[in-house]
């Protein structure tokens, strides 16, 4: 039998949807509408390895400008594991990242492998999950639905909390079809924002960025308003103790963890203002 023909190329939107299905099968619980904003961030950054035209492995290395990229969706179809296909695609993904610093959120079992590829551990991220408890908080007049006219302000604010500009990604991310995006504005000053989106199971919150813990707490309660008894998840950088306390106060408990790792100089992020990361896939 002849060797299969191997091709590595960027994925279409539909093929990114397949990668999301694979991620769901791995228990990663992607959002219902993730494909479009994820791919919009870098249409060439979602790569697939095809054998005789059939998708066998996926990876994303989404580039944000000239200095930063983030790696995710590294999945080999179960029946093709152990054949060296994943490593071929891994190398192609790193080539796409080029000389940029590349971040990832690695599962515990793979951290040693990532170290061998030059990634260094920085901190843990912990997924807190559970059913929302307690009565709804009163609506706060300082919390606003993010409308298109606010996206420019949100993008500028986001730039202080993420290693690169990601305005293109945020344009779609801040308008979830199955969820809500909220900003906290006090006397004209933007002090935080957050997004909640429906997933294959329950909802995920991310990002949750705020200048202060009390602002993050108000945003968190408004994001889950009307969702008592429903399952939500929040991915918290462990060094932010106030964020851990907020998650626990919502009735959530640790369910999963990753290691935030970087190849290249690690960005100096203000973790005290990061109460929930955007996603394990895009940073």
Coordinates of N, CA and C in Angstrom, one line a residue, residues 14-201:
X14 N -15.3 25.9 8.6 CA -16.0 24.6 8.8 C -15.0 23.6 9.5
X15 N -13.7 23.7 9.0 CA -12.7 22.7 9.6 C -12.3 23.2 11.0
X16 N -12.3 24.5 11.3 CA -12.2 24.9 12.7 C -13.3 24.4 13.5
X17 N -14.5 24.3 12.9 CA -15.6 23.7 13.7 C -15.3 22.2 14.0
X18 N -14.7 21.5 13.1 CA -14.3 20.1 13.4 C -13.3 20.1 14.5
X19 N -12.3 21.0 14.5 CA -11.4 21.1 15.6 C -12.1 21.3 16.9
X20 N -13.1 22.1 16.9 CA -13.9 22.4 18.1 C -14.6 21.1 18.6
X21 N -15.1 20.3 17.6 CA -15.8 19.1 17.9 C -14.7 18.1 18.6
X22 N -13.5 18.1 18.0 CA -12.5 17.2 18.6 C -12.2 17.7 20.1
X23 N -12.1 19.0 20.2 CA -11.8 19.6 21.6 C -12.9 19.2 22.5
X24 N -14.2 19.2 22.1 CA -15.3 18.8 22.9 C -15.1 17.3 23.3
X25 N -14.7 16.5 22.4 CA -14.5 15.1 22.7 C -13.4 14.9 23.7
X26 N -12.4 15.8 23.8 CA -11.4 15.7 24.8 C -11.8 16.3 26.1
X27 N -13.0 16.8 26.2 CA -13.5 17.3 27.5 C -13.2 18.8 27.7
X28 N -12.8 19.5 26.6 CA -12.4 20.9 26.8 C -13.6 21.9 26.7
X29 N -14.8 21.4 26.3 CA -16.0 22.2 26.4 C -15.9 23.5 25.7
X30 N -15.7 23.6 24.4 CA -15.6 24.9 23.7 C -17.0 25.6 23.6
X31 N -17.0 26.9 23.3 CA -18.2 27.6 23.2 C -18.9 27.3 21.9
X32 N -20.2 27.6 21.9 CA -21.0 27.3 20.7 C -20.7 28.1 19.5
X33 N -20.2 29.3 19.7 CA -19.9 30.3 18.7 C -18.4 30.6 18.5
X34 N -17.5 29.7 19.0 CA -16.1 30.0 19.0 C -15.4 30.1 17.7
X35 N -15.9 29.3 16.7 CA -15.2 29.1 15.5 C -14.9 30.4 14.8
X36 N -15.9 31.3 14.6 CA -15.7 32.5 13.8 C -14.8 33.5 14.5
X37 N -14.9 33.9 15.8 CA -13.9 34.8 16.4 C -12.6 34.2 16.5
X38 N -12.5 32.9 16.8 CA -11.1 32.2 16.9 C -10.4 32.4 15.6
X39 N -11.1 32.0 14.5 CA -10.4 32.0 13.2 C -10.1 33.5 12.8
X40 N -11.0 34.4 13.1 CA -10.8 35.8 12.7 C -9.5 36.4 13.3
X41 N -9.1 35.8 14.5 CA -7.9 36.3 15.1 C -6.7 36.1 14.3
X42 N -6.6 35.0 13.5 CA -5.5 34.8 12.6 C -5.9 33.6 11.7
X43 N -6.5 34.0 10.5 CA -7.0 32.9 9.6 C -6.0 31.9 9.2
X44 N -4.7 32.3 9.2 CA -3.6 31.4 8.8 C -3.1 30.6 10.0
X45 N -3.6 30.9 11.2 CA -3.0 30.3 12.4 C -3.6 29.0 12.9
X46 N -4.7 28.6 12.2 CA -5.3 27.3 12.5 C -4.9 26.3 11.4
X47 N -4.1 25.3 11.8 CA -3.5 24.4 10.8 C -4.0 23.0 11.0
X48 N -4.1 22.3 9.9 CA -4.5 20.9 9.9 C -3.5 20.1 9.1
X49 N -3.3 18.9 9.6 CA -2.5 17.9 8.9 C -3.5 16.9 8.3
X50 N -3.4 16.8 7.0 CA -4.4 15.9 6.2 C -3.6 14.7 5.7
X51 N -4.2 13.5 5.8 CA -3.7 12.3 5.2 C -4.7 11.9 4.1
X52 N -4.2 11.9 2.9 CA -5.1 11.6 1.8 C -6.4 12.4 1.8
X53 N -6.3 13.6 2.2 CA -7.4 14.5 2.2 C -8.3 14.5 3.5
X54 N -7.9 13.6 4.4 CA -8.7 13.5 5.6 C -7.9 14.1 6.8
X55 N -8.6 15.0 7.6 CA -8.0 15.7 8.7 C -7.6 14.7 9.7
X56 N -6.3 14.7 10.1 CA -5.7 13.8 11.1 C -5.2 14.5 12.3
X57 N -4.9 15.8 12.3 CA -4.4 16.5 13.4 C -4.6 18.0 13.2
X58 N -4.7 18.7 14.4 CA -4.9 20.1 14.3 C -4.0 20.8 15.3
X59 N -3.7 22.1 15.1 CA -3.0 22.9 16.0 C -3.4 24.4 15.6
X60 N -3.4 25.2 16.6 CA -3.5 26.7 16.3 C -2.3 27.4 16.9
X61 N -1.7 28.2 16.2 CA -0.7 29.2 16.7 C -1.1 30.5 16.1
X62 N -2.0 31.2 16.9 CA -2.6 32.5 16.6 C -1.6 33.6 16.8
X63 N -1.2 34.3 15.8 CA -0.3 35.4 15.9 C -1.0 36.7 16.2
X64 N -0.5 37.5 17.1 CA -1.0 38.8 17.4 C 0.2 39.8 17.2
X65 N 0.2 40.4 16.0 CA 1.3 41.3 15.7 C 2.6 40.6 15.5
X66 N 3.7 41.3 15.6 CA 5.0 40.8 15.3 C 5.7 40.2 16.4
X67 N 5.2 40.2 17.7 CA 5.9 39.8 18.8 C 5.3 38.7 19.7
X68 N 4.0 38.4 19.4 CA 3.4 37.5 20.3 C 2.4 36.5 19.6
X69 N 2.4 35.3 20.1 CA 1.4 34.3 19.5 C 1.0 33.4 20.6
X70 N -0.1 32.6 20.4 CA -0.6 31.7 21.4 C -1.0 30.4 20.7
X71 N -0.6 29.3 21.4 CA -0.7 28.0 20.8 C -1.9 27.2 21.5
X72 N -2.7 26.5 20.8 CA -3.8 25.7 21.3 C -4.2 24.7 20.3
X73 N -5.3 24.0 20.6 CA -6.0 23.0 19.7 C -5.0 22.0 19.2
X74 N -4.0 21.6 20.0 CA -3.1 20.6 19.6 C -3.7 19.2 19.8
X75 N -4.3 18.7 18.8 CA -5.1 17.4 18.9 C -4.7 16.5 17.7
X76 N -4.5 15.3 18.0 CA -4.3 14.2 16.9 C -5.5 13.3 17.0
X77 N -6.1 13.0 15.9 CA -7.2 12.1 15.9 C -6.8 10.8 16.6
X78 N -7.7 10.3 17.5 CA -7.3 9.1 18.3 C -6.7 8.0 17.5
X79 N -7.3 7.6 16.4 CA -6.8 6.5 15.6 C -5.4 6.7 14.9
X80 N -4.9 8.0 15.0 CA -3.7 8.3 14.3 C -2.6 8.7 15.3
X81 N -2.8 8.5 16.5 CA -1.8 8.9 17.5 C -0.7 7.9 17.5
X82 N 0.5 8.4 17.9 CA 1.7 7.5 18.0 C 2.3 7.3 16.6
X83 N 2.0 8.1 15.6 CA 2.5 7.9 14.3 C 3.5 9.0 13.9
X84 N 3.7 9.9 14.8 CA 4.6 11.1 14.4 C 3.9 12.2 13.7
X85 N 2.6 12.1 13.5 CA 1.9 13.2 12.7 C 1.8 14.4 13.6
X86 N 1.5 14.3 14.9 CA 1.4 15.4 15.7 C 2.7 16.3 15.8
X87 N 3.8 15.6 15.8 CA 5.1 16.3 15.9 C 5.3 17.1 14.6
X88 N 5.0 16.5 13.4 CA 5.1 17.2 12.2 C 4.3 18.5 12.2
X89 N 3.1 18.4 12.7 CA 2.2 19.6 12.7 C 2.7 20.6 13.8
X90 N 3.2 20.1 14.9 CA 3.7 20.9 16.0 C 4.8 21.8 15.4
X91 N 5.7 21.2 14.6 CA 6.8 22.0 14.0 C 6.3 23.0 13.1
X92 N 5.3 22.7 12.3 CA 4.7 23.6 11.4 C 4.1 24.8 12.1
X93 N 3.4 24.5 13.2 CA 2.8 25.5 14.0 C 3.9 26.5 14.6
X94 N 4.9 25.9 15.1 CA 6.0 26.8 15.7 C 6.6 27.6 14.6
X95 N 6.8 27.0 13.4 CA 7.3 27.8 12.3 C 6.4 29.0 12.0
X96 N 5.1 28.8 12.1 CA 4.1 29.9 11.8 C 4.3 31.0 12.9
X97 N 4.6 30.6 14.1 CA 4.9 31.6 15.2 C 6.1 32.4 15.0
X98 N 7.1 31.8 14.3 CA 8.3 32.4 14.0 C 9.1 32.8 15.2
X99 N 9.7 34.0 15.2 CA 10.5 34.5 16.3 C 9.7 35.1 17.5
X100 N 8.4 35.1 17.4 CA 7.5 35.6 18.4 C 7.6 34.8 19.7
X101 N 7.4 35.5 20.8 CA 7.1 34.8 22.1 C 5.8 34.0 21.8
X102 N 5.8 32.7 22.2 CA 4.6 31.9 22.0 C 4.2 31.4 23.4
X103 N 2.9 31.7 23.7 CA 2.3 31.2 25.0 C 1.5 30.0 24.8
X104 N 1.2 29.2 25.8 CA 0.3 28.1 25.8 C -0.2 27.8 27.2
X105 N -1.3 27.2 27.3 CA -1.8 26.6 28.6 C -1.8 25.1 28.4
X106 N -0.7 24.5 29.0 CA -0.5 23.1 28.9 C -1.1 22.2 30.0
X107 N -1.7 21.1 29.6 CA -2.2 20.1 30.6 C -1.0 19.6 31.3
X108 N -1.2 19.1 32.5 CA -0.2 18.7 33.4 C 0.7 17.6 32.7
X109 N 0.0 16.6 32.1 CA 0.7 15.5 31.5 C 1.7 15.8 30.4
X110 N 1.5 17.0 29.8 CA 2.4 17.4 28.6 C 3.4 18.4 29.0
X111 N 3.5 18.9 30.2 CA 4.4 20.0 30.5 C 5.9 19.6 30.2
X112 N 6.3 18.4 30.5 CA 7.7 18.1 30.2 C 8.0 18.1 28.7
X113 N 7.0 17.7 27.9 CA 7.2 17.7 26.5 C 7.3 19.2 26.0
X114 N 6.5 20.1 26.6 CA 6.6 21.5 26.2 C 7.9 22.1 26.6
X115 N 8.4 21.7 27.8 CA 9.7 22.2 28.2 C 10.8 21.8 27.2
X116 N 10.7 20.6 26.7 CA 11.7 20.1 25.7 C 11.7 21.0 24.4
X117 N 10.5 21.6 24.2 CA 10.4 22.5 23.0 C 10.7 23.9 23.3
X118 N 11.3 24.2 24.5 CA 11.7 25.5 24.9 C 10.7 26.3 25.6
X119 N 9.6 25.7 26.1 CA 8.6 26.5 26.9 C 8.9 26.4 28.4
X120 N 8.8 27.6 29.0 CA 9.1 27.7 30.4 C 7.8 28.0 31.2
X121 N 7.7 27.3 32.4 CA 6.6 27.5 33.3 C 6.6 28.8 33.9
X122 N 5.4 29.5 34.0 CA 5.2 30.8 34.7 C 4.3 30.7 35.8
X123 N 3.1 30.1 35.6 CA 2.1 30.0 36.7 C 1.0 29.0 36.3
X124 N 0.2 28.6 37.3 CA -0.9 27.8 37.0 C -2.2 28.6 36.7
X125 N -3.0 28.1 35.8 CA -4.4 28.6 35.7 C -5.3 27.4 36.2
X126 N -6.3 27.8 36.9 CA -7.2 26.8 37.5 C -8.6 27.1 37.0
X127 N -9.2 26.1 36.4 CA -10.6 26.2 36.0 C -11.5 25.9 37.2
X128 N -12.3 26.9 37.6 CA -13.3 26.7 38.6 C -14.7 26.5 37.9
X129 N -15.4 25.5 38.3 CA -16.7 25.1 37.7 C -17.7 24.8 38.8
X130 N -18.9 24.9 38.4 CA -20.0 24.5 39.3 C -21.3 25.2 39.0
X131 N -22.3 24.9 39.8 CA -23.6 25.6 39.6 C -23.6 26.9 40.4
X132 N -24.1 27.9 39.8 CA -24.2 29.2 40.4 C -25.2 29.1 41.6
X133 N -24.7 29.7 42.7 CA -25.5 29.6 44.0 C -25.8 31.1 44.4
X134 N -26.8 31.2 45.3 CA -27.2 32.5 45.8 C -28.2 33.2 44.9
X135 N -28.8 34.2 45.5 CA -29.8 35.0 44.7 C -29.1 35.9 43.8
X136 N -29.8 36.4 42.8 CA -29.3 37.4 41.8 C -28.9 38.7 42.6
X137 N -27.8 39.2 42.2 CA -27.4 40.5 42.7 C -28.3 41.6 42.0
X138 N -28.5 42.7 42.7 CA -29.2 43.8 42.1 C -28.5 44.3 40.9
X139 N -29.2 44.8 39.9 CA -28.6 45.3 38.8 C -27.8 46.6 39.1
X140 N -26.7 46.8 38.6 CA -25.8 48.0 38.9 C -25.8 48.9 37.7
X141 N -26.2 50.2 37.9 CA -26.2 51.1 36.8 C -24.9 51.4 36.1
X142 N -23.8 51.0 36.8 CA -22.5 51.2 36.2 C -22.1 50.1 35.3
X143 N -22.9 49.0 35.2 CA -22.6 47.9 34.3 C -23.4 48.1 33.0
X144 N -22.7 48.0 31.9 CA -23.4 48.3 30.6 C -23.1 47.2 29.6
X145 N -24.2 46.9 28.8 CA -23.9 45.9 27.7 C -23.0 46.6 26.8
X146 N -22.0 45.8 26.3 CA -21.0 46.3 25.4 C -21.6 46.3 24.0
X147 N -21.8 47.5 23.5 CA -22.4 47.8 22.2 C -21.2 48.2 21.2
X148 N -21.5 48.2 19.9 CA -20.4 48.4 19.0 C -19.6 49.7 19.2
X149 N -20.3 50.7 19.7 CA -19.6 52.0 20.0 C -18.6 51.9 21.1
X150 N -18.7 50.9 21.9 CA -17.8 50.7 23.1 C -16.5 49.8 22.7
X151 N -16.6 49.1 21.6 CA -15.5 48.2 21.3 C -14.2 48.8 21.2
X152 N -14.1 50.0 20.7 CA -12.8 50.7 20.6 C -12.2 51.0 22.0
X153 N -13.0 51.4 22.9 CA -12.6 51.6 24.3 C -12.2 50.3 25.0
X154 N -13.0 49.3 24.7 CA -12.6 48.0 25.3 C -11.3 47.5 24.8
X155 N -11.1 47.7 23.5 CA -9.8 47.2 22.9 C -8.6 47.9 23.5
X156 N -8.7 49.2 23.7 CA -7.6 49.9 24.3 C -7.4 49.5 25.8
X157 N -8.5 49.2 26.5 CA -8.3 48.7 27.9 C -7.7 47.3 27.9
X158 N -8.2 46.5 27.0 CA -7.7 45.1 26.9 C -6.2 45.1 26.6
X159 N -5.7 46.1 25.9 CA -4.3 46.1 25.5 C -3.4 46.2 26.7
X160 N -3.8 46.7 27.8 CA -3.0 46.7 29.1 C -3.0 45.4 29.8
X161 N -3.8 44.5 29.4 CA -4.0 43.2 30.1 C -3.7 42.0 29.2
X162 N -3.3 42.2 28.0 CA -2.9 41.2 27.0 C -1.7 41.6 26.3
X163 N -0.8 40.6 26.0 CA 0.5 41.0 25.4 C 0.5 41.7 24.1
X164 N -0.6 41.8 23.4 CA -0.6 42.4 22.1 C -2.0 42.9 21.8
X165 N -2.1 43.7 20.8 CA -3.4 44.2 20.3 C -4.2 43.0 19.7
X166 N -5.5 42.9 20.1 CA -6.3 41.9 19.5 C -7.7 42.4 19.2
X167 N -7.8 43.6 18.6 CA -9.0 44.3 18.3 C -9.9 43.5 17.3
X168 N -9.2 42.8 16.3 CA -10.0 42.0 15.3 C -10.7 40.9 16.0
X169 N -10.0 40.2 16.9 CA -10.7 39.1 17.6 C -11.8 39.6 18.5
X170 N -11.6 40.7 19.2 CA -12.6 41.3 20.1 C -13.8 41.7 19.4
X171 N -13.7 42.2 18.2 CA -14.9 42.6 17.5 C -16.0 41.6 17.5
X172 N -15.6 40.3 17.3 CA -16.6 39.2 17.3 C -16.8 38.7 18.7
X173 N -15.7 38.6 19.5 CA -15.9 38.0 20.8 C -16.8 38.8 21.7
X174 N -16.8 40.1 21.5 CA -17.7 41.0 22.4 C -19.1 41.1 22.0
X175 N -19.5 40.3 21.0 CA -20.9 40.2 20.5 C -21.3 38.8 20.4
X176 N -21.3 38.0 21.5 CA -21.7 36.6 21.5 C -23.1 36.4 21.2
X177 N -23.4 35.5 20.3 CA -24.9 35.3 20.0 C -25.5 34.5 21.1
X178 N -24.8 33.7 21.9 CA -25.3 33.0 23.0 C -24.5 33.4 24.3
X179 N -24.8 34.6 24.8 CA -24.1 35.0 25.9 C -24.3 36.5 26.1
X180 N -23.4 37.2 26.9 CA -23.4 38.6 27.0 C -22.0 39.1 27.3
X181 N -21.8 40.4 27.0 CA -20.5 41.0 27.2 C -20.9 42.3 27.9
X182 N -20.2 42.6 29.1 CA -20.6 43.7 29.9 C -19.3 44.5 30.3
X183 N -19.5 45.8 30.4 CA -18.4 46.7 30.8 C -18.9 47.5 32.1
X184 N -17.9 47.7 32.9 CA -18.1 48.5 34.1 C -17.6 49.9 33.9
X185 N -18.5 50.9 33.9 CA -18.1 52.3 33.6 C -18.6 53.2 34.7
X186 N -17.7 53.8 35.5 CA -18.0 54.6 36.6 C -17.6 56.1 36.3
X187 N -18.6 57.0 36.2 CA -18.3 58.4 36.0 C -17.4 58.6 34.7
X188 N -17.7 57.8 33.7 CA -17.1 57.9 32.4 C -15.8 57.1 32.3
X189 N -15.3 56.5 33.4 CA -14.1 55.7 33.4 C -14.4 54.2 33.3
X190 N -13.7 53.6 32.3 CA -13.9 52.1 32.1 C -13.0 51.4 33.1
X191 N -13.5 50.6 34.0 CA -12.8 50.0 35.0 C -12.7 48.4 34.9
X192 N -13.4 47.9 33.9 CA -13.3 46.5 33.7 C -14.4 46.0 32.7
X193 N -14.2 44.7 32.3 CA -15.2 44.2 31.4 C -15.1 42.6 31.5
X194 N -16.2 42.0 31.1 CA -16.3 40.5 31.1 C -17.2 40.0 30.0
X195 N -17.0 38.7 29.7 CA -17.8 38.1 28.7 C -18.2 36.7 29.2
X196 N -19.5 36.3 29.0 CA -19.9 35.0 29.3 C -20.5 34.4 28.0
X197 N -20.2 33.2 27.7 CA -20.7 32.6 26.5 C -21.2 31.1 26.7
X198 N -22.2 30.7 26.0 CA -22.7 29.4 26.1 C -21.8 28.4 25.5
X199 N -21.6 27.3 26.1 CA -20.7 26.2 25.7 C -21.5 24.9 25.4
X200 N -20.7 23.9 25.0 CA -21.4 22.6 24.8 C -22.1 22.2 26.1
X201 N -21.5 22.5 27.2 CA -22.1 22.2 28.5 C -22.0 23.5 29.3

